Each structure stands twice: as structure tokens, then as C-alpha cells.
XYZ file of C-alpha atoms in Angstrom:
274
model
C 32.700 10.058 24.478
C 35.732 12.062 23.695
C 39.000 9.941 22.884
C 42.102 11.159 25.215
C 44.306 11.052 21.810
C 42.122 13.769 21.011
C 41.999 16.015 23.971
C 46.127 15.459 23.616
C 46.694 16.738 20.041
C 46.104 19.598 18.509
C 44.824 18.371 14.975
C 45.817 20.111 11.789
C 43.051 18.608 9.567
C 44.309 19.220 5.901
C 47.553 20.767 6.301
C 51.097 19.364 5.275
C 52.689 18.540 8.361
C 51.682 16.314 11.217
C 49.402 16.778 13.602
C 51.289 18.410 17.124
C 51.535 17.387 20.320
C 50.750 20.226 22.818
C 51.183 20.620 26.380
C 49.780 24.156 27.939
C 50.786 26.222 24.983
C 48.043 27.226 22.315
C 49.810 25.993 19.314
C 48.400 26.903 16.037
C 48.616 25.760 12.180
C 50.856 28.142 10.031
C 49.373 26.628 6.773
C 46.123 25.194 6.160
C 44.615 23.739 2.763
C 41.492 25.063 1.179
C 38.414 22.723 2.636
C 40.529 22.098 5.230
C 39.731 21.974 9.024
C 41.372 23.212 12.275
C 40.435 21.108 15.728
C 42.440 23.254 18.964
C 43.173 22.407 22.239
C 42.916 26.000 23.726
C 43.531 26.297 27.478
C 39.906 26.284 29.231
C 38.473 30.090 29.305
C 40.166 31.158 25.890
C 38.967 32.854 23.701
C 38.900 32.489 19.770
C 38.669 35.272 17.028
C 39.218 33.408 13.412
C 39.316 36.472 10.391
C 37.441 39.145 13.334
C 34.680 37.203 14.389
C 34.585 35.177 17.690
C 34.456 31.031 17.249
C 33.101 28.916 19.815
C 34.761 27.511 22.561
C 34.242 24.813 25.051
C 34.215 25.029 28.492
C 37.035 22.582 28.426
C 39.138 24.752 25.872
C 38.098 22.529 22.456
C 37.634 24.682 19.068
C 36.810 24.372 15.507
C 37.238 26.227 12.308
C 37.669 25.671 8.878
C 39.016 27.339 5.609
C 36.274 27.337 2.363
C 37.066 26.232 -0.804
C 37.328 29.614 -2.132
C 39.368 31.042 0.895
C 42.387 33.290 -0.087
C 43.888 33.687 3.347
C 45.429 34.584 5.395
C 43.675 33.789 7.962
C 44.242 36.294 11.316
C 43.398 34.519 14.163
C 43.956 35.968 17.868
C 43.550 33.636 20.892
C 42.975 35.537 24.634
C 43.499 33.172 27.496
C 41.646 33.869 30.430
C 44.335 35.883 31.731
C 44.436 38.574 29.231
C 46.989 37.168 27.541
C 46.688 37.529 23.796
C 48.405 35.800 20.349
C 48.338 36.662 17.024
C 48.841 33.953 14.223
C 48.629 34.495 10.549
C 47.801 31.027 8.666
C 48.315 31.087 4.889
C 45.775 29.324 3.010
C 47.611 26.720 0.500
C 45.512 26.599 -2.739
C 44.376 23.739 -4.915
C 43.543 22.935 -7.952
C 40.202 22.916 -9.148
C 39.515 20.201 -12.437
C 36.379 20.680 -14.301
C 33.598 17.626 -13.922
C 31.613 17.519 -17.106
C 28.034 15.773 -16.307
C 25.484 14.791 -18.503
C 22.369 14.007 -19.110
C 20.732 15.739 -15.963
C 17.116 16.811 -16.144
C 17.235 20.021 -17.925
C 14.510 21.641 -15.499
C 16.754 20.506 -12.740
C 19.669 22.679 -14.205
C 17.518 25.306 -15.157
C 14.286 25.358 -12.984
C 11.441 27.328 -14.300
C 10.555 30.595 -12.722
C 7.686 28.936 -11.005
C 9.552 26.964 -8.917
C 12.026 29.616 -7.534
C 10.016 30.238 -4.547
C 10.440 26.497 -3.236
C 13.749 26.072 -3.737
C 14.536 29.499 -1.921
C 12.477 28.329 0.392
C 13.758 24.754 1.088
C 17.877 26.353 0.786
C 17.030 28.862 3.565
C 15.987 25.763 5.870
C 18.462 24.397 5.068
C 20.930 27.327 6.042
C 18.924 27.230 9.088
C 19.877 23.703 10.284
C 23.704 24.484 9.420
C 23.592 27.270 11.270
C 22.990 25.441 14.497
C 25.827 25.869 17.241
C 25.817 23.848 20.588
C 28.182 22.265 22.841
C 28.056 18.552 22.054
C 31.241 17.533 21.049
C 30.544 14.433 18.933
C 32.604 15.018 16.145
C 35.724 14.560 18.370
C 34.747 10.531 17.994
C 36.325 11.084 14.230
C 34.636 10.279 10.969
C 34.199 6.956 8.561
C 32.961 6.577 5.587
C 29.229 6.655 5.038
C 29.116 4.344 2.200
C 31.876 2.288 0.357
C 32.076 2.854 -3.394
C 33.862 4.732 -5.985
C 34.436 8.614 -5.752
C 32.659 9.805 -8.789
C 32.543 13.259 -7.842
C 34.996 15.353 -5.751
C 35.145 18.467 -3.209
C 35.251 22.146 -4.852
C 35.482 20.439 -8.809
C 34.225 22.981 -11.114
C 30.669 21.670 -12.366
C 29.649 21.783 -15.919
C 25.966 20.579 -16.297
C 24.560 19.470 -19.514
C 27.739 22.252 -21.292
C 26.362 24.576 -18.779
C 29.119 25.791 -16.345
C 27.536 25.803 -12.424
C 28.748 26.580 -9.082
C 31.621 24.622 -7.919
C 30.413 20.780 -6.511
C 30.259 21.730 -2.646
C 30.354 17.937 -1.633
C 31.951 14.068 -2.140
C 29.724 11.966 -4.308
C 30.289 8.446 -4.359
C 28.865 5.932 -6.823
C 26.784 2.979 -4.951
C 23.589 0.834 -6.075
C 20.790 2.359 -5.281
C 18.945 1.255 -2.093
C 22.849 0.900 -0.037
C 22.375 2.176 3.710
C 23.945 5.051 4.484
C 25.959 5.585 7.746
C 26.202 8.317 9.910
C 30.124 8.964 9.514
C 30.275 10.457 13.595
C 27.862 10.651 16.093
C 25.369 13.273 16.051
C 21.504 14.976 16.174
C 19.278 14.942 12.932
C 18.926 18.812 12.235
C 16.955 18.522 8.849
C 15.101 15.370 7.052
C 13.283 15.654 3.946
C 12.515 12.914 1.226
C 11.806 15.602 -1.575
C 14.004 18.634 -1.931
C 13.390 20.121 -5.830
C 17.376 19.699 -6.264
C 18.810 17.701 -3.807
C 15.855 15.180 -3.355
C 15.920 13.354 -0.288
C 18.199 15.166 2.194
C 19.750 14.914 5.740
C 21.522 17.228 8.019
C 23.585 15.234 10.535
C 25.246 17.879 13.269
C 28.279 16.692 15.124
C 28.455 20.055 17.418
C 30.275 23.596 17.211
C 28.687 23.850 13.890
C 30.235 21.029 11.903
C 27.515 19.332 10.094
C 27.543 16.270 7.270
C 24.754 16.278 4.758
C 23.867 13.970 2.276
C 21.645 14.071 -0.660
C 19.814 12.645 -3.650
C 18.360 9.833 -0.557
C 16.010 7.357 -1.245
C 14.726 6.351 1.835
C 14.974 8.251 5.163
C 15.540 6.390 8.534
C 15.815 9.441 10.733
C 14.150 12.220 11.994
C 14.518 15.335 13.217
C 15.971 15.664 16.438
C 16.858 12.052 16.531
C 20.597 11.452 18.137
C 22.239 8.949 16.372
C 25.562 6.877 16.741
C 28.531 6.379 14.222
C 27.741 3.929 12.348
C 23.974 3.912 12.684
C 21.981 3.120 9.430
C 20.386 6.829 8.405
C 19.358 6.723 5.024
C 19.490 4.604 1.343
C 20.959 5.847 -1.170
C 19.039 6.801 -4.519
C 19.014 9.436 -7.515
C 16.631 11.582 -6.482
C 17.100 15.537 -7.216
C 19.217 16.280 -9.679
C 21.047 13.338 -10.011
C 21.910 11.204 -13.050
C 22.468 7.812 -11.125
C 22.171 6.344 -8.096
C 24.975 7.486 -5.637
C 25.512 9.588 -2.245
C 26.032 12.923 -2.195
C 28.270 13.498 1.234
C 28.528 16.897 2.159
C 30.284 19.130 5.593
C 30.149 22.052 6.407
C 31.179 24.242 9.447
C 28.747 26.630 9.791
C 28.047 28.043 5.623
C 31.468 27.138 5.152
C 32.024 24.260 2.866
C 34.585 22.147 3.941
C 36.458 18.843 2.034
C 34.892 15.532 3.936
C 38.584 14.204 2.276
C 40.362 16.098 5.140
C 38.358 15.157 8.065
C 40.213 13.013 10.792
C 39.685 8.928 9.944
C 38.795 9.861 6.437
C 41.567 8.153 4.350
C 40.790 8.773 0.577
C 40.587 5.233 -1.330
């Protein structure tokens, strides 16, 4: 159920200043951080163009959008209320700084698969882009987020990876360090959109959509306790954690995405960092 303190504010997920109260008026961000995310309050029958392409909106006015790691900005986004009315507002993208994770002693086939196996993991990504790409009305990620799992941040948002010496795409999650077997909690209520125990390099692995296409996943699982299509509340016991995939200990690997775009689960609302 939504929170009123949400249909109120106009939420400036990862940006420098406050969040806004907002009456009538659209009111939107004029910075926003890199992995950051943008929840409007847009008068009912708006509608929402972020960089040219049109973003979902609720019947009762409620939008989402978020800025990638590697966005440059700035972001042109036009708003057209349901009289015709239109506004313009450029948002400059603040960068960050990216520090270089050095991790060892992965399984070289896991850094390197061998030709053989390129089909399945091509295979199991596109289901996965599949599942993210899932766009509905439920609005369960206006409940806010908590933490999945308590533990130590081992691994951090957009950190340049270096496996084994061998530089890799940027890490495109949160990985926090936890025994293996610890349940993992869905962080805001929402539908199971994927659930596999044995992806080639993520291993066990669940898609958990909150609506509008925001999505959590989380990786290198041990034990699933979900399935697909399964609603499930904040809170609820999903998953254990493990080190399956490529993986060099037991941890979770806590991922979100809007859509393809990777977004910093640090800058979602209720998410304080430790």
C-alpha cells in the first residue's frame, strides 16, 4: 500500500539536496548522481519523455527513471500535462568516481569461459534481459527499500573490476559479505520475474520486480525460496546466500535496475549505507 509521505514528495533519489515538497506543480531534479534514481509526482494524465523516449506513468500521475552509471547527461526531459501544457528541464548528471576492485582467485573458466559455453550464457543473459524488461502498473516499490542481508559491503556499485589481473566490465551491483546459508530478504514488495539455482556466472539468481520497471536481483544464491510469479512481501525470506557462479566466497550479490539501466541500490529511498 502506498505511504501518503510518498504520494506528497517528490523524491530526488541520489541527488544533493533534499527531497521537495510539491503541491500541483511538476517539480523536477536539476542535478542527479550517476546510479541515481528519480520518483515524480506528475499531475494524473501527464505525460513523461526522459532523453526522447516516453516513461511510464500512472494513472494517478507516479513516475520513475533513473541515470546509469555511465550516463554523461544531460538529461532532457519534457513533461505534457493533460492539458497540452508542456516543460522542458535539463538535469545535469553529477559524476563519480570509479576505484578499481582487484579480486582474486576466481575460477579462471568463470573469467574466461570456453567457447563452448558461449551459447548458454547468451542464452541465460537474454532471459534475463527479458525479466528486466517487464513494465506494469504495480507500484510496490513506493513501500521503500531495506536491506536484504546485514553484513559488510565488500563490493560496491559501478567499481571498476579487475579479475584474476584481468580488467572486466564495471561491477553492476552491491555485494555484501555474509556466511553462507544467511536468508535473504526481499528489500520491497514485489513479483518473482526470474528464478534459477544455476546460472554459468551468476549461479543461483533472482529477479524481484517492484513495478514501472525497477527490479532488484541478487546472485551467487544458494538456495531458492521463490518462484516465478510468486508475489512476495518486504521482508519475506527469498533466498540463502552462497558462492555459487563466479564468486570467490560466500556473499550476496544485490543488484537494481530500471529497465537495462543499472542503478546504485546505495541511493534507493530507506537504504542508508552502513
Amino acid at each position: 500500500m502506498r505511504q501518503a509521505r510518498w504520494f506528497a514528495l517528490l523524491l530526488f533519489v541520489g541527488l544533493c539536496a533534499p527531497a521537495l515538497a510539491v503541491s500541483v506543480a511538476t517539480r523536477l531534479p536539476s542535478t542527479l548522481s550517476q546510479g541515481g534514481l528519480v520518483v515524480v509526482q506528475l499531475k494524473p494524465g501527464s505525460q513523461l519523455n526522459v532523453a526522447g523516449k516516453p516513461v511510464h506513468v500512472g494513472e494517478d500521475g507516479v513516475a520513475v527513471f533513473g541515470a546509469g552509471r555511465d550516463e554523461q547527461g544531460p538529461l532532457m526531459v519534457s513533461v505534457v500535462g493533460s492539458d497540452g501544457h508542456q516543460q522542458n528541464t535539463r538535469i545535469a548528471i553529477t559524476p563519480r568516481d570509479w576505484p578499481i576492485e582487484r579480486v582474486n582467485g576466481v575460477p579462471p573458466a568463470t573469467v574466461n569461459p570456453p567457447p563452448e559455453l558461449a551459447a548458454r550464457i547468451e542464452r541465460e543473459q537474454a532471459a534475463v534481459a527479458t525479466a528486466r524488461n517487464r513494465d506494469d502498473n504495480r507500484e510496490d516499490f513506493l513501500g521503500g527499500f531495506s536491506w536484504p542481508v546485514q553484513g559488510h559491503i565488500s563490493g560496491r556499485f559501478g567499481n571498476q573490476r579487475i579479475y584474476n589481473g584481468e580488467p572486466k566490465a564495471p561491477h553492476s551491483g552491491m555485494d555484501i559479505a555474509v556466511p553462507q546459508g544467511t536468508p535473504v530478504r526481499a528489500p520491497a514488495a514485489g513479483i518473482i520475474t526470474f528464478a534459477q539455482p544455476d546460472l554459468y556466472l551468476t549461479g543461483g539468481t533472482i529477479l524481484l520486480d517492484h513495478g514501472f520497471g525497477l527490479s532488484s536481483n541478487f546472485l551467487h544464491l544458494s538456495k531458492l525460496e521463490v518462484h516465478v510469479g510468486q508475489h512476495v512481501s518486504q521482508g519475506q525470506i527469498i533466498a540463502l546466500s552462497g558462492m555459487t557462479g563466479r564468486a570467490t566466497g560466500p556473499h550476496l550479490h544485490w543488484g537494481f535496475n530500471w529497465f537495462g539501466v543499472r542503478l546504485d541500490p546505495l541511493l534507493l529511498p530507506g537504504i542508508v549505507a552502513p
